[in-house]
GROMACS .gro file of C-alpha atoms in nm:
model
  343
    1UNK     CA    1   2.079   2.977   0.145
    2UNK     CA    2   2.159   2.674  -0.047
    3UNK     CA    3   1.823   2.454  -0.190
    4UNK     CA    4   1.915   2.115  -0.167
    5UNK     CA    5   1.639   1.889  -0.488
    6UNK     CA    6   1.572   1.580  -0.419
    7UNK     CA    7   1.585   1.382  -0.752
    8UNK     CA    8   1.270   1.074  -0.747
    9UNK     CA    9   1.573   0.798  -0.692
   10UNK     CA   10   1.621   0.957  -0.428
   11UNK     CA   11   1.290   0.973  -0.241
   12UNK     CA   12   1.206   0.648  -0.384
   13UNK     CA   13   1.526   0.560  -0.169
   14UNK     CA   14   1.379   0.732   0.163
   15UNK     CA   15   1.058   0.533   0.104
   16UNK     CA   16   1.241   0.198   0.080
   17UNK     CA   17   1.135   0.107   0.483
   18UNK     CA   18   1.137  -0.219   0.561
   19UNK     CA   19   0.783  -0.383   0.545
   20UNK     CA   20   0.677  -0.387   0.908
   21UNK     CA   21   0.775  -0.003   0.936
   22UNK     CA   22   0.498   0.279   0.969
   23UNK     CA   23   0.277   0.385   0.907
   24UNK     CA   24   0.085   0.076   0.844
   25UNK     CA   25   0.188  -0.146   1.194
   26UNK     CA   26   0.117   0.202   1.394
   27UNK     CA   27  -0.219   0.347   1.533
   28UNK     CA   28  -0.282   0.657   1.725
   29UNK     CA   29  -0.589   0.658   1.944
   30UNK     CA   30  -0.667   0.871   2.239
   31UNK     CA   31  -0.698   0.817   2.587
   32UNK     CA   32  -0.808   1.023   2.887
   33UNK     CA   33  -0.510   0.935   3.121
   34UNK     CA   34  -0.171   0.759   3.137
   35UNK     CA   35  -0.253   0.533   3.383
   36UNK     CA   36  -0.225   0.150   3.332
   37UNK     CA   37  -0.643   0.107   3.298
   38UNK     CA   38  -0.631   0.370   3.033
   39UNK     CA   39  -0.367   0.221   2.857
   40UNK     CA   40  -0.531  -0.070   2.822
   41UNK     CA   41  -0.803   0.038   2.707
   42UNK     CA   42  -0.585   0.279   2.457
   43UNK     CA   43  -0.373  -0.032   2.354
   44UNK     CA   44  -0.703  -0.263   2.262
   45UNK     CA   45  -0.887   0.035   2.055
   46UNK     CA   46  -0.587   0.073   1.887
   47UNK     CA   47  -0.505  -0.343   1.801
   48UNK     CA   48  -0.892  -0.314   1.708
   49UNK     CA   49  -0.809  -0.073   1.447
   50UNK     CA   50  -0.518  -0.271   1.330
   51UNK     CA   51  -0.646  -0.588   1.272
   52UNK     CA   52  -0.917  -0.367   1.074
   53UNK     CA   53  -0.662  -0.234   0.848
   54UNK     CA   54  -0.578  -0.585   0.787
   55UNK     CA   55  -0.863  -0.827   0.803
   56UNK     CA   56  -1.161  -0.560   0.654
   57UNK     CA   57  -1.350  -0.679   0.946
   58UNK     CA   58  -1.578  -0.413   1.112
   59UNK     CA   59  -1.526  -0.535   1.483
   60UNK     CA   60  -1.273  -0.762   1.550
   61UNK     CA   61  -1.345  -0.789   1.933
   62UNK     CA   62  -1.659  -0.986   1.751
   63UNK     CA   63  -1.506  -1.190   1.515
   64UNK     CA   64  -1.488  -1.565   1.629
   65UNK     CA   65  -1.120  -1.609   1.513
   66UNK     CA   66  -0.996  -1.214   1.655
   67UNK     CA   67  -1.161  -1.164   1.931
   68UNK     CA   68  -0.897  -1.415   2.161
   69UNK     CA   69  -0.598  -1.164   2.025
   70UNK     CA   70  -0.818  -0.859   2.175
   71UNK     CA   71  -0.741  -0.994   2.528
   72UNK     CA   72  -0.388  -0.978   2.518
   73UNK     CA   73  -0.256  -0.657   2.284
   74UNK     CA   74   0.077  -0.642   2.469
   75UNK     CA   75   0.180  -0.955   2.363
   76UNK     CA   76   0.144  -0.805   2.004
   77UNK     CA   77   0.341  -0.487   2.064
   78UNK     CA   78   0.662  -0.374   1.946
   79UNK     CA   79   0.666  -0.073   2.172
   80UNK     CA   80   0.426   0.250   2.223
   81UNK     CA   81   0.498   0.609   2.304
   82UNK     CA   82   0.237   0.868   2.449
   83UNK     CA   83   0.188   1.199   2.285
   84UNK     CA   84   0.029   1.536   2.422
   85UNK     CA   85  -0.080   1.576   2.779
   86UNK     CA   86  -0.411   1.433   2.995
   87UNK     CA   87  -0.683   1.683   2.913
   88UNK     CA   88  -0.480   1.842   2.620
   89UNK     CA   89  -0.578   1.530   2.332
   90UNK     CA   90  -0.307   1.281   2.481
   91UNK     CA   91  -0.273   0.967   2.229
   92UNK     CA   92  -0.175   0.671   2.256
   93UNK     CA   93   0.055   0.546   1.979
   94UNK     CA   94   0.110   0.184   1.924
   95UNK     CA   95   0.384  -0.017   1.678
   96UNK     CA   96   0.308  -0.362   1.619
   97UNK     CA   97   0.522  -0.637   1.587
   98UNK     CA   98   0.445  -0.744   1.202
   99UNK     CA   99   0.594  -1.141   1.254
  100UNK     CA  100   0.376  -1.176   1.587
  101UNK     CA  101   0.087  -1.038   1.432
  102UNK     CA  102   0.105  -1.262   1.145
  103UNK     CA  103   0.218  -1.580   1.374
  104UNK     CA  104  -0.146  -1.445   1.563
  105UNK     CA  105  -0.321  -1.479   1.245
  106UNK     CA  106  -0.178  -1.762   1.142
  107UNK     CA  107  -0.516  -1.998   1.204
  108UNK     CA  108  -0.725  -1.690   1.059
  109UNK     CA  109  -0.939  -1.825   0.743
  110UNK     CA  110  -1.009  -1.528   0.607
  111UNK     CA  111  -0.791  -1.283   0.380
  112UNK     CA  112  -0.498  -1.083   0.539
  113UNK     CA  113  -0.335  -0.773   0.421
  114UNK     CA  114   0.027  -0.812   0.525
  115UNK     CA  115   0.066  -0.391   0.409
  116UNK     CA  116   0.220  -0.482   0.088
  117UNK     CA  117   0.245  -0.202  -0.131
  118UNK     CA  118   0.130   0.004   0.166
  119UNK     CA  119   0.315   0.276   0.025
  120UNK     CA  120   0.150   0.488  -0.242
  121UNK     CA  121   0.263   0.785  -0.490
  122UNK     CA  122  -0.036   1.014  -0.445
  123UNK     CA  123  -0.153   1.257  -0.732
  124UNK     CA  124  -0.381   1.493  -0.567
  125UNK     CA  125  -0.502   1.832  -0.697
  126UNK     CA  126  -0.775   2.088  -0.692
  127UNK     CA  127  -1.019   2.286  -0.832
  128UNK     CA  128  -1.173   2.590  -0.665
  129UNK     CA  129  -1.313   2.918  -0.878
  130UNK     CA  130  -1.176   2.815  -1.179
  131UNK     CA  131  -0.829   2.776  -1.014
  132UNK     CA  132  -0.650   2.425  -1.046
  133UNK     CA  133  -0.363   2.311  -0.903
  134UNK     CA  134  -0.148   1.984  -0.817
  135UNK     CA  135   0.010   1.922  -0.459
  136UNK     CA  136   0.397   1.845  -0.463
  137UNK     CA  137   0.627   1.713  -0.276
  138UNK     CA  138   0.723   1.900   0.012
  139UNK     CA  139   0.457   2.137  -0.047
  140UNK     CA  140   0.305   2.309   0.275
  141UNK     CA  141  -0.080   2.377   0.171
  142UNK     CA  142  -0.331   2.216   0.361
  143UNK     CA  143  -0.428   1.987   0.121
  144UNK     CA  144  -0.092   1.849   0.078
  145UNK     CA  145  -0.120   1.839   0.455
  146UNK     CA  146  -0.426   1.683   0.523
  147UNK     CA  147  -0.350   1.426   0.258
  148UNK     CA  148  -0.013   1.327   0.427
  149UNK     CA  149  -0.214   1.332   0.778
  150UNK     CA  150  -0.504   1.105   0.627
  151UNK     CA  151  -0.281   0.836   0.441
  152UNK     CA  152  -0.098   0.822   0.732
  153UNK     CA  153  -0.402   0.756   0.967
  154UNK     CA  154  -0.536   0.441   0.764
  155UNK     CA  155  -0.163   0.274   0.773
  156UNK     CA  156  -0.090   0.428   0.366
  157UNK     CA  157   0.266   0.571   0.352
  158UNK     CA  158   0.194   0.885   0.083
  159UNK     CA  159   0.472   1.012  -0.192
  160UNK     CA  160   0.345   1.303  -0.326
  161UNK     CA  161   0.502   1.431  -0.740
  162UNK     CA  162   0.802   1.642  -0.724
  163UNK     CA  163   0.605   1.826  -1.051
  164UNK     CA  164   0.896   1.980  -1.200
  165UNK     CA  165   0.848   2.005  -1.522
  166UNK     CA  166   0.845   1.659  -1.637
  167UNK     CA  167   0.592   1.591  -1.448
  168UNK     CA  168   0.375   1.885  -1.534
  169UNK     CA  169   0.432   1.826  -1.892
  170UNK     CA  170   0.288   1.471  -1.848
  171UNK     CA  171   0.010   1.507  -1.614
  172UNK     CA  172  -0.274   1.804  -1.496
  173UNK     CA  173  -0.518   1.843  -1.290
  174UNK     CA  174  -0.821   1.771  -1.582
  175UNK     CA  175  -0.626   1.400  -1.659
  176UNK     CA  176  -0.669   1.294  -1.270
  177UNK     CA  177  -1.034   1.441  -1.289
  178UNK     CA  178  -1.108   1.252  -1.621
  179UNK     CA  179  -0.930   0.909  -1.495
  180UNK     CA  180  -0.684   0.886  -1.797
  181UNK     CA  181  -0.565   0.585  -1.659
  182UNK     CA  182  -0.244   0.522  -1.912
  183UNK     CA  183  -0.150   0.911  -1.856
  184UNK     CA  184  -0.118   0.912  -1.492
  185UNK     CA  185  -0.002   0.522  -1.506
  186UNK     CA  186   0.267   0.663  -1.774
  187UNK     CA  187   0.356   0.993  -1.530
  188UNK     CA  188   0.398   0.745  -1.231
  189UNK     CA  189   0.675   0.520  -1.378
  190UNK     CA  190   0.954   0.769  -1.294
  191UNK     CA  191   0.874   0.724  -0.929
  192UNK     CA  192   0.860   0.336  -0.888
  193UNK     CA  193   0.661   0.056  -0.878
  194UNK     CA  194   0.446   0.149  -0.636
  195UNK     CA  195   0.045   0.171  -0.622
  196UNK     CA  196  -0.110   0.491  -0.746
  197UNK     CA  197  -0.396   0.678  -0.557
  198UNK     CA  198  -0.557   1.041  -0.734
  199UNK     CA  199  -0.771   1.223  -0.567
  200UNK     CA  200  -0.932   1.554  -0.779
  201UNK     CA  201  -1.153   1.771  -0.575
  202UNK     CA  202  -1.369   2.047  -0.662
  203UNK     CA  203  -1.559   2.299  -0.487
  204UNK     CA  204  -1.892   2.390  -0.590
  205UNK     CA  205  -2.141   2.675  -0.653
  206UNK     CA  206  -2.311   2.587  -0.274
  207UNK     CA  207  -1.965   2.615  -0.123
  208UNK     CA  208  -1.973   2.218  -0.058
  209UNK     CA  209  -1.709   1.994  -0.220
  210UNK     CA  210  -1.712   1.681  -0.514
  211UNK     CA  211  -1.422   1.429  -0.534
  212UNK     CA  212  -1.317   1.154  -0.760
  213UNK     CA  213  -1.052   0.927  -0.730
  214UNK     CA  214  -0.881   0.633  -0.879
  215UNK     CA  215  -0.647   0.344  -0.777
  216UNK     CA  216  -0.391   0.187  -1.029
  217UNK     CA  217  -0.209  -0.126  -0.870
  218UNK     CA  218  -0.032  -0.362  -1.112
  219UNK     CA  219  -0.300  -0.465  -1.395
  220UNK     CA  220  -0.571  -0.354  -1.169
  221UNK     CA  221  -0.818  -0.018  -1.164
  222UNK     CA  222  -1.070   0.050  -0.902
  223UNK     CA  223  -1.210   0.443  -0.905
  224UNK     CA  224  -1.498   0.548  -0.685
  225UNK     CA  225  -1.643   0.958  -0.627
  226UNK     CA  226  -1.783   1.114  -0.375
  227UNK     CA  227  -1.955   1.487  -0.175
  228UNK     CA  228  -1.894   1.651   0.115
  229UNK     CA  229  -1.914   1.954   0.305
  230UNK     CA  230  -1.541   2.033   0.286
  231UNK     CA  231  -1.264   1.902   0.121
  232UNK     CA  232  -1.121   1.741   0.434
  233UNK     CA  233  -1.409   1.527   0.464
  234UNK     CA  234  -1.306   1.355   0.082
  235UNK     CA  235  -0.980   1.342   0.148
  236UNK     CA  236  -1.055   1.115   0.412
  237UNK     CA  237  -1.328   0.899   0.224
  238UNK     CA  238  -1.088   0.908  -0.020
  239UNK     CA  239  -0.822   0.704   0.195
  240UNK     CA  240  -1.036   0.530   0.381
  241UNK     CA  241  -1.162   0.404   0.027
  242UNK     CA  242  -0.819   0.318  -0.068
  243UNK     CA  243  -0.665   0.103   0.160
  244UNK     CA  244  -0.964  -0.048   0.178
  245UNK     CA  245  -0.976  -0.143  -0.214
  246UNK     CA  246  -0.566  -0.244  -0.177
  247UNK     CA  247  -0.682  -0.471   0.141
  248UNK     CA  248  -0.887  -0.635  -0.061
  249UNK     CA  249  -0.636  -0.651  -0.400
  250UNK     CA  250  -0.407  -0.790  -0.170
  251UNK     CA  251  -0.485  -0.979   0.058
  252UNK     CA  252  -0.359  -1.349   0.169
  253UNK     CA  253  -0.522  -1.672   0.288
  254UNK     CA  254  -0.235  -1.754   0.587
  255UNK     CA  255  -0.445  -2.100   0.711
  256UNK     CA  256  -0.517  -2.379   0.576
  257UNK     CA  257  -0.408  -2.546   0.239
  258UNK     CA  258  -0.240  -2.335  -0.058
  259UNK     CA  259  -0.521  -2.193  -0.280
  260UNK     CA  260  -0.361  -2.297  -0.617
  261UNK     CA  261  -0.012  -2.354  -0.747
  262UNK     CA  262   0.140  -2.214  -0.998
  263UNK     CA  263   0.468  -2.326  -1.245
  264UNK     CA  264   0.723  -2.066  -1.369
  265UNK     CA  265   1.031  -2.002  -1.512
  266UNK     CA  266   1.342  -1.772  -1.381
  267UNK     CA  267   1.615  -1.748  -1.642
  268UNK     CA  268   1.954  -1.660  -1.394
  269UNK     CA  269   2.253  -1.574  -1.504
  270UNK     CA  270   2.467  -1.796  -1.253
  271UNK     CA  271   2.382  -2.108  -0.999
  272UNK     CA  272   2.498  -1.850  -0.715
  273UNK     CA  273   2.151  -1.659  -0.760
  274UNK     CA  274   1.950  -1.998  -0.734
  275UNK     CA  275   1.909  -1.990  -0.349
  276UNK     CA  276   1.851  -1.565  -0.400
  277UNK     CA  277   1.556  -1.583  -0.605
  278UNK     CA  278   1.399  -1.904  -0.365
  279UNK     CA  279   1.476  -1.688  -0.029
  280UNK     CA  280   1.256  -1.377  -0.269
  281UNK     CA  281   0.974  -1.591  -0.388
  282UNK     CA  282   0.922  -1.701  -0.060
  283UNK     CA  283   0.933  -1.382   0.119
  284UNK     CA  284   0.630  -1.307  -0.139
  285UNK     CA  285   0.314  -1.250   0.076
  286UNK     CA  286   0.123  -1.440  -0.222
  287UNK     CA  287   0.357  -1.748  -0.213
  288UNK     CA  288   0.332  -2.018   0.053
  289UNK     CA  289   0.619  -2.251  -0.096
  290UNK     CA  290   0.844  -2.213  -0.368
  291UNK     CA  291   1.044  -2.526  -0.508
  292UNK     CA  292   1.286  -2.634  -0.736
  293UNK     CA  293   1.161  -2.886  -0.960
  294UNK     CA  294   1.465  -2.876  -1.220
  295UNK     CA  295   1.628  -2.647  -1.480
  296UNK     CA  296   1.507  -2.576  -1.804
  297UNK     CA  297   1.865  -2.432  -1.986
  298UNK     CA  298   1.951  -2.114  -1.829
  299UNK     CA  299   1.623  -2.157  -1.649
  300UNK     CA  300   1.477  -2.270  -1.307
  301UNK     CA  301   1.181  -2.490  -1.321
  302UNK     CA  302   0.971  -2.345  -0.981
  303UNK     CA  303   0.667  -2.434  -0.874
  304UNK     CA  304   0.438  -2.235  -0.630
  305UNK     CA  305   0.185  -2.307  -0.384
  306UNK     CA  306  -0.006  -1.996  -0.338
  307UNK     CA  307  -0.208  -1.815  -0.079
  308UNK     CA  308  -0.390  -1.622  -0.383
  309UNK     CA  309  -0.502  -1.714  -0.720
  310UNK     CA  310  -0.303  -1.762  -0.951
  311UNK     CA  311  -0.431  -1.493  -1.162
  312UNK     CA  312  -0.319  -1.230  -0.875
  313UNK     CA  313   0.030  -1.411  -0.799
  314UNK     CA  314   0.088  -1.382  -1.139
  315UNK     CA  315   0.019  -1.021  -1.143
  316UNK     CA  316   0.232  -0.985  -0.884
  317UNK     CA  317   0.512  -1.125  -1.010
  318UNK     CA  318   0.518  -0.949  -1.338
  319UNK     CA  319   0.502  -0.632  -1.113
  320UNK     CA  320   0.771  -0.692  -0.930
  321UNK     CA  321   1.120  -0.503  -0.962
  322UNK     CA  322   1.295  -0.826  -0.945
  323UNK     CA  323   1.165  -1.033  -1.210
  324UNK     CA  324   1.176  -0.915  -1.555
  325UNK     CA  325   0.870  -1.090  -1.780
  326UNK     CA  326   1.028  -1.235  -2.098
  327UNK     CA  327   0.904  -1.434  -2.384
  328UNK     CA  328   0.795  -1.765  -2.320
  329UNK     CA  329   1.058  -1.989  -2.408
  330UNK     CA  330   0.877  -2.292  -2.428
  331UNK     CA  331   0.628  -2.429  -2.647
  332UNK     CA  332   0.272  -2.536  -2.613
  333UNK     CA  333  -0.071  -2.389  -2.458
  334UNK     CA  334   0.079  -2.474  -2.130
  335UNK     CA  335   0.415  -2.270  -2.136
  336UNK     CA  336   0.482  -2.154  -1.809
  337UNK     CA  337   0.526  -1.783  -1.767
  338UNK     CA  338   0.886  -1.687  -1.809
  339UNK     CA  339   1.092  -1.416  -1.596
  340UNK     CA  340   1.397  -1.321  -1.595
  341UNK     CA  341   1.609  -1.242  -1.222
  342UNK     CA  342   1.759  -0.878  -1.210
  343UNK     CA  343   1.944  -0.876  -0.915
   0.00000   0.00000   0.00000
């Protein structure tokens, strides 16, 4: 038999979806029969628990500015599919149409999470009777499993370590447990620039279970523990505690005026990338307008109106895999940030 390794360019490849793809614009719910009243029912539970994911609200069908988009989930819909059998847990399970949903929202005041960075590398390991181990990629234990299954159910997309031995020399179980933030920030760079969830677990003497875990996105940390009966029960807190945090890291004002502006500076290396680097910046979920206001040497002038602060646009940006932060080249207190294009 041949073993075929995937190197982490190459999973980082099979992760590269486009935006609106799933997990995070699909939601399985159950329903007690295919017929049409069912599915309706099926198909509003299940744009309930989307506009969840994305809003942080508790009820939507109660929310002033949702509940009018509860009436009519078809119109939403990219397409559904049934799975299992009447009697036998049949689901439901629904893909929405990201550009509808955000043309929808597009009057909503408050903060939407368009699922950017909705994909996560996951560092997730165990401790049970003085046994501790890491889940990898493509592993088949049930807590590899049940992590995969859990991400997926809040809308997360889940890449798990390959830990060869690159990665076991630079991470273990005790540095997710402790929270060594610039260790497991360090361990993560090989496998993008994507946000980082750990989740440590440990049974106890009783037989129930203790959890702590930690999310790294761009310049920000958020951690938060917890205790359960079983593991299963944490793993699920876990991710239901980190989409959650990300929702709220991430989200975007869509209505209304632009929240701030912000100036920068993108150093290209030809004219030809000038329209490139406009068509990005405005494909940003924390821009609202980008424009030209003139070049500064090898260097667009842009300036910003944002849907964020401009604190967390700014975070963004210096994040991002096509903008590489440079020196500013300009004097005074007010220098714009400076970035350099790399595509």
């Amino acid at each position: 038999m041949r073993l075929v390794y995937l190197t982490p360019l190459l999973l980082i490849a099979l992760m590269a979806l486009p935006a609106g793809a799933a997990p995070f614009y699909t939601v399985e719910v159950s329903a007690e029969t295919r017929s049409d009243e069912d599915r309706g029912l099926a198909l509003k539970a299940a744009l309930a628990r989307q506009l969840q994911r994305m809003t942080g609200t508790a009820d939507p069908a109660e929310a002033e500015a949702l509940a009018d988009l509860m009436l009519a989930p078809e119109q939403l819909l990219a397409g559904y599919a049934w799975r299992g059998e009447a009697g036998e847990d049949l689901r439901l399970q629904a893909r929405f149409d990201p550009e509808a949903l955000q043309a929808a929202l597009a009057d909503y005041t408050g903060e939407v999470w368009l699922g950017e960075g909705a994909r996560v590398i996951v560092w997730a390991g165990e401790e049970v009777d003085g046994s501790r181990n890491l889940m990898a990629e493509g592993s088949g234990d049930t807590l590899a499993e049940r992590v995969r299954a859990e991400a997926a159910a809040v809308g997360l997309t889940p890449l798990l370590p390959l830990l060869d031995l690159e990665d076991r020399r630079n991470l273990e179980y005790s540095h997710i447990w402790a929270g060594f933030t610039d260790r497991i920030a360090e361990a993560s760079q090989r496998y993008g620039a994507q946000p980082v969830v750990t989740l440590a677990l440990r049974e106890r003497s009783g037989g129930d279970w203790e959890g702590r875990w930690l999310l790294l996105d761009g310049r920000s940390t958020g951690q938060d523990r917890g205790q359960a009966d079983s593991r299963e029960e944490l793993v699920q807190q876990a991710m239901q505690w980190a989409v959650t945090t990300l929702a709220q890291a991430r989200g975007v004002v869509l209505a209304g005026e632009a929240q701030a502006s912000l100036d920068i500076r993108v150093a290209i290396d030809s004219l030809s990338a000038y329209a490139a680097v406009l068509e990005y910046l405005q494909g940003l979920p924390e821009v609202r307008e980008a424009r030209l206001a003139g070049t500064r040497g090898d260097a667009l002038a842009l300036e910003l109106d944002l849907a964020v602060s401009p604190e967390r646009a700014l975070s963004a940006l210096e994040g991002s895999r096509s903008l590489e932060p440079q020196a500013e080249g300009e004097t005074g207190e007010e220098a714009p940030p400076r970035f350099r294009w790399r595509r």
